[in-house]
């Protein structure tokens, strides 16, 4: 039987429920505030292939700081997916893969750089040298495990479901919650929504709903955000997801595994554009008995993007790290493989016996 009832033991008692927990150390909060106050030119960076949380947190922080009369820019390593264009401020992003010199100039002349939703410099891909050569101090706000030591202040909280929720906490603790107006609130809500699958996983912390209640008071339209982000499909997107599940989803019940591989030819057939298969990897997890789901996409002949999702305590981040030099969260992780699809899949198959032993062990615990 699935566990439906949760104890709230680890969360505040009912009487304290209206108070958002101040989980970030007061010293760090004060240090961030001081650094912001001492800076005028601020650059906000996030990980490559930005998702709702990466872009949402970056644009939210930019909106708050711009309201504080700072000269702020969001610099992304590459082009964000079209679906996130509705985020307020998205039109002003500097995309480093397209405007390298501009990105370099901004980082070279910055007084302060924020690193949002990533835990290591390699996550910004070709932006890495620009980030590391910038003379400005760096502040990390992130919720991935094992943060690398490359920032002056690290607000790293792996138990947080999204960087956006963590950013809200930080602003709240700084006494700046009142500076979050509808634009920033829309961005924060979007990241909270996308990193929890519309509050269907990592979403049992009551604080999340206190944050949402406060965001709603700024006038955001949460129903419209849901429809824009989660319930808008192009014809090609619907067709490619249908095809993938009908034709390409292979189940390996003895390993509690689902595997979907899409090669270049298939992507071309459906005129694939970035973001078209967002969420596909989660679908097989709805099948009872499937504990982890793998999706491999042949972005080009030499490069396979791997995404993994799991339920329970099955650690797909460890598997992504071991097999594909990637990482992420316990239940949502990714990696990259430089080689052919066949080689990427073979690497996974070779590890299955070891994984089976792990699955059996955890089932008996
Ligand atoms: P997605 O499968 O949606 O691309 O990514 C899921 C999660 O895994 C995200 O939290 C993302 O940060 C992480 N992730 C995805 N790809 C990589 C990667 O190549 N390297 C690392 N370290 N993390 C990744
Ligand atoms: Mn995130």
Short mmCIF file of C-alpha atoms and ligand atoms in Angstrom, two decimals:
data_model
loop_
_atom_site.label_atom_id
_atom_site.label_comp_id
_atom_site.label_asym_id
_atom_site.label_seq_id
_atom_site.Cartn_x
_atom_site.Cartn_y
_atom_site.Cartn_z
CA UNK A 1 0.00 0.00 0.00
CA UNK A 2 1.35 3.45 -0.81
CA UNK A 3 1.99 5.61 2.22
CA UNK A 4 -0.60 8.34 1.99
CA UNK A 5 -0.51 9.66 5.51
CA UNK A 6 2.62 11.55 6.40
CA UNK A 7 3.59 12.58 9.86
CA UNK A 8 4.43 16.25 10.10
CA UNK A 9 7.05 15.45 12.71
CA UNK A 10 9.90 17.10 10.87
CA UNK A 11 7.84 20.23 10.19
CA UNK A 12 6.60 22.99 12.53
CA UNK A 13 3.76 22.14 14.87
CA UNK A 14 0.32 23.32 13.81
CA UNK A 15 0.35 26.45 15.97
CA UNK A 16 3.52 27.66 14.27
CA UNK A 17 2.32 26.90 10.78
CA UNK A 18 1.82 30.51 9.75
CA UNK A 19 5.50 31.25 10.19
CA UNK A 20 7.97 30.42 7.45
CA UNK A 21 10.93 28.61 8.96
CA UNK A 22 14.11 30.65 8.96
CA UNK A 23 16.39 27.87 7.82
CA UNK A 24 19.28 29.95 6.42
CA UNK A 25 21.88 31.03 8.99
CA UNK A 26 21.51 34.66 10.01
CA UNK A 27 25.23 35.26 9.37
CA UNK A 28 24.86 34.22 5.74
CA UNK A 29 21.73 36.31 5.30
CA UNK A 30 23.53 39.36 6.71
CA UNK A 31 26.58 38.68 4.52
CA UNK A 32 24.47 38.47 1.34
CA UNK A 33 22.69 41.71 2.22
CA UNK A 34 25.99 43.46 2.82
CA UNK A 35 27.43 42.27 -0.49
CA UNK A 36 24.36 43.41 -2.40
CA UNK A 37 24.41 46.79 -0.71
CA UNK A 38 28.08 47.22 -1.66
CA UNK A 39 27.42 46.39 -5.36
CA UNK A 40 25.86 48.19 -8.26
CA UNK A 41 26.61 46.00 -11.28
CA UNK A 42 25.17 42.59 -10.62
CA UNK A 43 25.14 39.55 -12.92
CA UNK A 44 22.91 36.56 -12.28
CA UNK A 45 23.85 33.24 -13.89
CA UNK A 46 22.09 29.87 -14.00
CA UNK A 47 22.82 26.40 -15.39
CA UNK A 48 22.80 25.51 -19.07
CA UNK A 49 19.55 24.38 -20.67
CA UNK A 50 17.76 26.45 -18.03
CA UNK A 51 14.52 25.05 -16.66
CA UNK A 52 11.68 26.85 -14.88
CA UNK A 53 13.56 26.87 -11.58
CA UNK A 54 16.88 28.11 -12.99
CA UNK A 55 15.33 30.85 -15.09
CA UNK A 56 12.55 31.62 -12.61
CA UNK A 57 14.94 32.17 -9.71
CA UNK A 58 17.31 34.25 -11.88
CA UNK A 59 14.60 36.53 -13.24
CA UNK A 60 12.93 36.85 -9.84
CA UNK A 61 16.15 37.97 -8.20
CA UNK A 62 16.83 40.32 -11.13
CA UNK A 63 13.38 41.91 -10.72
CA UNK A 64 13.90 42.43 -6.98
CA UNK A 65 17.39 43.89 -7.41
CA UNK A 66 16.39 46.12 -10.34
CA UNK A 67 13.67 47.54 -8.09
CA UNK A 68 16.49 48.36 -5.70
CA UNK A 69 18.17 50.46 -8.41
CA UNK A 70 20.91 47.98 -9.22
CA UNK A 71 22.24 47.50 -12.76
CA UNK A 72 21.29 43.85 -13.14
CA UNK A 73 21.64 41.32 -15.96
CA UNK A 74 20.69 37.67 -16.23
CA UNK A 75 23.25 35.76 -18.30
CA UNK A 76 22.35 32.23 -19.39
CA UNK A 77 24.83 29.82 -21.02
CA UNK A 78 22.40 28.96 -23.86
CA UNK A 79 18.91 29.72 -25.18
CA UNK A 80 16.10 28.95 -22.73
CA UNK A 81 13.17 26.85 -23.99
CA UNK A 82 10.41 28.80 -25.74
CA UNK A 83 7.86 27.73 -23.14
CA UNK A 84 9.60 29.96 -20.56
CA UNK A 85 9.47 33.10 -22.70
CA UNK A 86 6.38 34.24 -20.83
CA UNK A 87 8.44 34.83 -17.68
CA UNK A 88 8.66 38.57 -16.97
CA UNK A 89 12.13 39.80 -17.91
CA UNK A 90 12.90 36.86 -20.24
CA UNK A 91 13.27 39.25 -23.20
CA UNK A 92 16.25 40.92 -21.56
CA UNK A 93 18.34 37.83 -20.90
CA UNK A 94 21.88 37.85 -22.33
CA UNK A 95 22.45 34.45 -23.94
CA UNK A 96 26.18 33.74 -23.78
CA UNK A 97 26.23 31.21 -26.64
CA UNK A 98 24.87 33.97 -28.92
CA UNK A 99 26.33 37.13 -27.37
CA UNK A 100 29.66 35.99 -26.01
CA UNK A 101 31.35 39.41 -25.95
CA UNK A 102 28.43 41.05 -24.19
CA UNK A 103 28.33 38.25 -21.59
CA UNK A 104 32.08 38.54 -21.10
CA UNK A 105 31.91 42.30 -20.68
CA UNK A 106 29.12 42.04 -18.11
CA UNK A 107 31.00 39.43 -16.08
CA UNK A 108 34.33 41.28 -16.38
CA UNK A 109 32.81 44.50 -15.07
CA UNK A 110 30.44 43.03 -12.46
CA UNK A 111 30.67 43.91 -8.76
CA UNK A 112 28.81 40.77 -7.75
CA UNK A 113 27.81 37.51 -9.48
CA UNK A 114 25.00 35.18 -8.39
CA UNK A 115 25.08 31.47 -9.25
CA UNK A 116 21.53 30.17 -9.15
CA UNK A 117 20.32 26.56 -9.31
CA UNK A 118 23.74 24.97 -9.90
CA UNK A 119 26.40 23.54 -7.66
CA UNK A 120 29.54 23.45 -9.83
CA UNK A 121 31.10 25.74 -12.48
CA UNK A 122 30.95 23.04 -15.16
CA UNK A 123 27.14 23.29 -15.08
CA UNK A 124 27.36 26.61 -16.95
CA UNK A 125 29.20 24.94 -19.82
CA UNK A 126 30.99 27.47 -22.06
CA UNK A 127 30.18 30.27 -19.65
CA UNK A 128 32.55 28.65 -17.13
CA UNK A 129 35.75 30.54 -18.08
CA UNK A 130 33.86 33.85 -18.11
CA UNK A 131 32.38 33.09 -14.70
CA UNK A 132 35.64 31.99 -13.14
CA UNK A 133 37.69 34.86 -14.64
CA UNK A 134 35.29 37.51 -13.40
CA UNK A 135 36.91 39.49 -10.57
CA UNK A 136 33.55 39.82 -8.77
CA UNK A 137 32.69 37.81 -5.65
CA UNK A 138 30.20 35.00 -6.18
CA UNK A 139 27.12 33.95 -4.21
CA UNK A 140 25.52 30.54 -4.76
CA UNK A 141 21.84 29.91 -4.10
CA UNK A 142 21.13 26.28 -4.92
CA UNK A 143 19.46 23.05 -3.86
CA UNK A 144 21.68 20.38 -5.48
CA UNK A 145 23.75 17.98 -3.39
CA UNK A 146 27.52 18.32 -2.96
CA UNK A 147 28.13 21.98 -3.77
CA UNK A 148 31.61 22.66 -5.17
CA UNK A 149 33.75 25.27 -3.45
CA UNK A 150 33.75 28.07 -6.06
CA UNK A 151 31.72 30.83 -4.42
CA UNK A 152 32.36 33.31 -1.62
CA UNK A 153 29.01 32.58 0.01
CA UNK A 154 27.13 29.31 -0.58
CA UNK A 155 23.47 29.12 0.35
CA UNK A 156 23.07 25.46 -0.49
CA UNK A 157 20.01 23.60 0.72
CA UNK A 158 19.52 20.15 -0.85
CA UNK A 159 16.40 19.54 1.24
CA UNK A 160 14.70 22.47 -0.50
CA UNK A 161 12.48 21.42 -3.42
CA UNK A 162 13.46 24.35 -5.64
CA UNK A 163 15.96 27.18 -5.81
CA UNK A 164 12.96 29.49 -6.18
CA UNK A 165 11.60 28.46 -2.76
CA UNK A 166 15.08 28.89 -1.30
CA UNK A 167 15.37 32.34 -2.88
CA UNK A 168 12.03 33.30 -1.35
CA UNK A 169 13.30 32.17 2.06
CA UNK A 170 16.46 34.23 1.62
CA UNK A 171 14.58 37.38 0.62
CA UNK A 172 12.11 36.81 3.46
CA UNK A 173 14.91 36.43 5.98
CA UNK A 174 16.58 39.55 4.57
CA UNK A 175 13.35 41.43 5.29
CA UNK A 176 12.88 41.92 1.54
CA UNK A 177 9.71 39.89 0.96
CA UNK A 178 7.88 43.18 0.41
CA UNK A 179 10.13 43.84 -2.61
CA UNK A 180 8.67 40.79 -4.38
CA UNK A 181 6.02 42.19 -6.71
CA UNK A 182 3.92 40.32 -9.26
CA UNK A 183 6.71 39.86 -11.85
CA UNK A 184 9.16 38.35 -9.39
CA UNK A 185 6.36 36.35 -7.76
CA UNK A 186 5.36 34.87 -11.13
CA UNK A 187 8.96 33.75 -11.66
CA UNK A 188 9.28 32.26 -8.16
CA UNK A 189 5.97 30.43 -8.43
CA UNK A 190 6.96 29.00 -11.83
CA UNK A 191 10.18 27.48 -10.45
CA UNK A 192 8.39 26.06 -7.43
CA UNK A 193 5.80 24.51 -9.75
CA UNK A 194 8.18 23.03 -12.31
CA UNK A 195 10.66 21.53 -9.82
CA UNK A 196 7.86 19.72 -7.96
CA UNK A 197 5.87 18.55 -11.00
CA UNK A 198 3.01 20.87 -10.09
CA UNK A 199 3.44 19.99 -6.40
CA UNK A 200 3.29 16.26 -6.95
CA UNK A 201 6.73 15.38 -5.53
CA UNK A 202 9.14 16.97 -3.00
CA UNK A 203 6.17 19.06 -1.98
CA UNK A 204 5.13 18.00 1.51
CA UNK A 205 6.78 20.87 3.35
CA UNK A 206 3.99 23.17 4.63
CA UNK A 207 6.30 26.16 4.16
CA UNK A 208 5.83 25.85 0.40
CA UNK A 209 2.15 26.69 0.76
CA UNK A 210 2.84 29.60 3.06
CA UNK A 211 5.19 30.96 0.41
CA UNK A 212 2.55 30.42 -2.28
CA UNK A 213 -0.09 32.18 -0.18
CA UNK A 214 2.22 35.18 0.09
CA UNK A 215 3.03 35.12 -3.63
CA UNK A 216 -0.68 35.08 -4.44
CA UNK A 217 -1.17 38.31 -2.52
CA UNK A 218 0.99 40.08 -5.15
CA UNK A 219 -1.72 39.34 -7.71
CA UNK A 220 -0.14 36.49 -9.66
CA UNK A 221 -2.40 34.17 -11.62
CA UNK A 222 -1.31 30.71 -10.58
CA UNK A 223 -3.91 28.95 -12.74
CA UNK A 224 -2.65 30.74 -15.84
CA UNK A 225 0.95 29.90 -14.96
CA UNK A 226 -0.03 26.23 -14.67
CA UNK A 227 -1.79 26.31 -18.03
CA UNK A 228 1.10 28.08 -19.74
CA UNK A 229 3.85 25.88 -18.35
CA UNK A 230 2.22 22.52 -17.90
CA UNK A 231 -0.81 22.40 -20.10
CA UNK A 232 0.28 23.90 -23.40
CA UNK A 233 1.36 21.55 -26.18
CA UNK A 234 2.33 22.03 -29.78
CA UNK A 235 0.97 19.38 -32.16
CA UNK A 236 4.51 18.04 -32.61
CA UNK A 237 5.08 17.84 -28.90
CA UNK A 238 1.91 15.82 -28.32
CA UNK A 239 2.72 13.53 -31.23
CA UNK A 240 6.34 12.88 -30.24
CA UNK A 241 5.33 12.08 -26.65
CA UNK A 242 2.56 9.75 -27.87
CA UNK A 243 4.94 8.03 -30.28
CA UNK A 244 7.61 7.66 -27.61
CA UNK A 245 5.25 5.94 -25.21
CA UNK A 246 3.56 3.78 -27.84
CA UNK A 247 6.63 2.70 -29.78
CA UNK A 248 9.72 3.48 -27.78
CA UNK A 249 8.99 2.80 -24.12
CA UNK A 250 10.70 -0.45 -23.16
CA UNK A 251 9.89 -1.92 -19.79
CA UNK A 252 12.31 -4.11 -17.85
CA UNK A 253 10.14 -5.27 -14.93
CA UNK A 254 12.94 -7.36 -13.39
CA UNK A 255 14.88 -4.13 -12.94
CA UNK A 256 11.80 -1.93 -12.22
CA UNK A 257 13.04 0.12 -15.17
CA UNK A 258 11.55 1.95 -18.14
CA UNK A 259 13.82 3.09 -20.97
CA UNK A 260 12.95 5.44 -23.82
CA UNK A 261 15.59 6.23 -26.49
CA UNK A 262 14.91 8.71 -29.27
CA UNK A 263 17.41 8.91 -32.11
CA UNK A 264 18.10 11.86 -34.37
CA UNK A 265 15.95 10.52 -37.22
CA UNK A 266 12.93 10.23 -34.93
CA UNK A 267 13.44 13.71 -33.51
CA UNK A 268 13.67 15.11 -37.04
CA UNK A 269 10.52 13.27 -38.09
CA UNK A 270 8.59 15.22 -35.47
CA UNK A 271 10.42 18.53 -36.09
CA UNK A 272 11.66 18.32 -32.52
CA UNK A 273 12.48 21.60 -30.82
CA UNK A 274 14.03 22.00 -27.38
CA UNK A 275 11.48 21.36 -24.68
CA UNK A 276 9.19 19.14 -26.80
CA UNK A 277 9.89 16.08 -24.65
CA UNK A 278 9.96 17.90 -21.31
CA UNK A 279 8.14 15.74 -18.78
CA UNK A 280 8.22 12.60 -20.96
CA UNK A 281 10.66 10.85 -18.62
CA UNK A 282 8.19 11.15 -15.72
CA UNK A 283 5.35 9.34 -17.49
CA UNK A 284 6.52 5.71 -17.08
CA UNK A 285 6.76 6.23 -13.30
CA UNK A 286 2.96 6.14 -13.22
CA UNK A 287 3.13 2.40 -13.97
CA UNK A 288 2.99 0.37 -10.73
CA UNK A 289 6.28 -1.49 -10.28
CA UNK A 290 8.36 0.97 -12.28
CA UNK A 291 10.78 2.61 -9.86
CA UNK A 292 13.07 4.43 -12.28
CA UNK A 293 12.72 5.84 -15.75
CA UNK A 294 15.50 6.66 -18.20
CA UNK A 295 15.20 8.81 -21.31
CA UNK A 296 18.03 9.14 -23.80
CA UNK A 297 17.91 11.69 -26.59
CA UNK A 298 20.35 11.83 -29.48
CA UNK A 299 20.92 15.58 -29.72
CA UNK A 300 23.52 14.93 -32.40
CA UNK A 301 25.45 11.92 -33.71
CA UNK A 302 28.08 12.13 -30.97
CA UNK A 303 26.09 13.41 -28.02
CA UNK A 304 23.37 11.77 -25.98
CA UNK A 305 21.44 13.70 -23.34
CA UNK A 306 20.33 11.39 -20.53
CA UNK A 307 17.50 12.14 -18.09
CA UNK A 308 16.47 9.94 -15.18
CA UNK A 309 13.61 10.03 -12.69
CA UNK A 310 12.78 7.72 -9.80
CA UNK A 311 10.41 7.22 -6.94
CA UNK A 312 11.19 6.46 -3.30
CA UNK A 313 14.81 6.33 -2.25
CA UNK A 314 16.25 5.02 -5.52
CA UNK A 315 19.16 7.42 -6.21
CA UNK A 316 19.25 8.27 -9.90
CA UNK A 317 21.75 11.07 -9.23
CA UNK A 318 24.35 8.46 -8.21
CA UNK A 319 23.66 6.43 -11.36
CA UNK A 320 23.89 9.50 -13.61
CA UNK A 321 27.14 10.48 -11.95
CA UNK A 322 28.67 7.01 -12.25
CA UNK A 323 27.60 6.33 -15.83
CA UNK A 324 27.37 9.70 -17.50
CA UNK A 325 29.40 12.15 -15.41
CA UNK A 326 26.21 13.97 -14.43
CA UNK A 327 24.24 14.44 -11.23
CA UNK A 328 21.16 16.16 -9.86
CA UNK A 329 18.71 15.13 -7.17
CA UNK A 330 17.83 11.75 -5.67
CA UNK A 331 14.68 11.46 -7.83
CA UNK A 332 15.56 13.68 -10.82
CA UNK A 333 18.95 13.69 -12.43
CA UNK A 334 20.70 13.92 -15.76
CA UNK A 335 23.97 13.48 -17.56
CA UNK A 336 25.65 13.54 -20.95
CA UNK A 337 27.26 10.82 -22.99
CA UNK A 338 29.71 11.51 -25.78
CA UNK A 339 29.27 8.57 -28.13
CA UNK A 340 26.47 6.72 -29.87
CA UNK A 341 23.05 5.84 -28.51
CA UNK A 342 23.98 2.15 -28.60
CA UNK A 343 27.06 2.78 -26.46
CA UNK A 344 25.07 4.90 -24.00
CA UNK A 345 22.44 2.17 -23.62
CA UNK A 346 25.07 -0.58 -23.33
CA UNK A 347 26.70 1.28 -20.48
CA UNK A 348 23.36 1.25 -18.66
CA UNK A 349 22.68 -2.43 -19.40
CA UNK A 350 26.10 -3.43 -18.03
CA UNK A 351 25.22 -1.84 -14.71
CA UNK A 352 21.79 -3.50 -14.38
CA UNK A 353 22.88 -6.56 -12.35
CA UNK A 354 24.47 -4.27 -9.76
CA UNK A 355 21.36 -2.13 -9.71
CA UNK A 356 19.13 -5.19 -9.33
CA UNK A 357 21.05 -6.20 -6.20
CA UNK A 358 20.55 -2.69 -4.85
CA UNK A 359 16.81 -2.73 -5.62
CA UNK A 360 16.39 -6.10 -3.89
CA UNK A 361 18.32 -4.92 -0.87
CA UNK A 362 16.29 -1.73 -0.48
CA UNK A 363 13.01 -3.67 -0.95
CA UNK A 364 13.99 -5.91 1.99
CA UNK A 365 14.90 -3.03 4.29
P1 LIG B 1 16.64 17.04 -16.64
O1 LIG B 1 16.48 15.56 -16.71
O2 LIG B 1 15.31 17.72 -16.50
O3 LIG B 1 17.51 17.59 -17.72
O4 LIG B 1 17.43 17.34 -15.29
C1 LIG B 1 16.98 16.88 -14.05
C2 LIG B 1 17.92 17.33 -12.96
O5 LIG B 1 19.22 16.79 -13.17
C3 LIG B 1 18.09 18.83 -12.86
O6 LIG B 1 17.99 19.17 -11.49
C4 LIG B 1 19.47 19.13 -13.37
O7 LIG B 1 20.05 20.12 -12.61
C5 LIG B 1 20.20 17.80 -13.22
N1 LIG B 1 21.02 17.55 -14.43
C6 LIG B 1 20.57 17.38 -15.69
N2 LIG B 1 21.60 17.18 -16.54
C7 LIG B 1 22.72 17.22 -15.81
C8 LIG B 1 24.12 17.10 -16.12
O8 LIG B 1 24.52 16.89 -17.26
N3 LIG B 1 24.98 17.20 -15.08
C9 LIG B 1 24.56 17.41 -13.78
N4 LIG B 1 25.49 17.50 -12.82
N5 LIG B 1 23.26 17.54 -13.46
C10 LIG B 1 22.36 17.45 -14.44
MN1 LIG B 2 16.18 23.42 -9.52
#
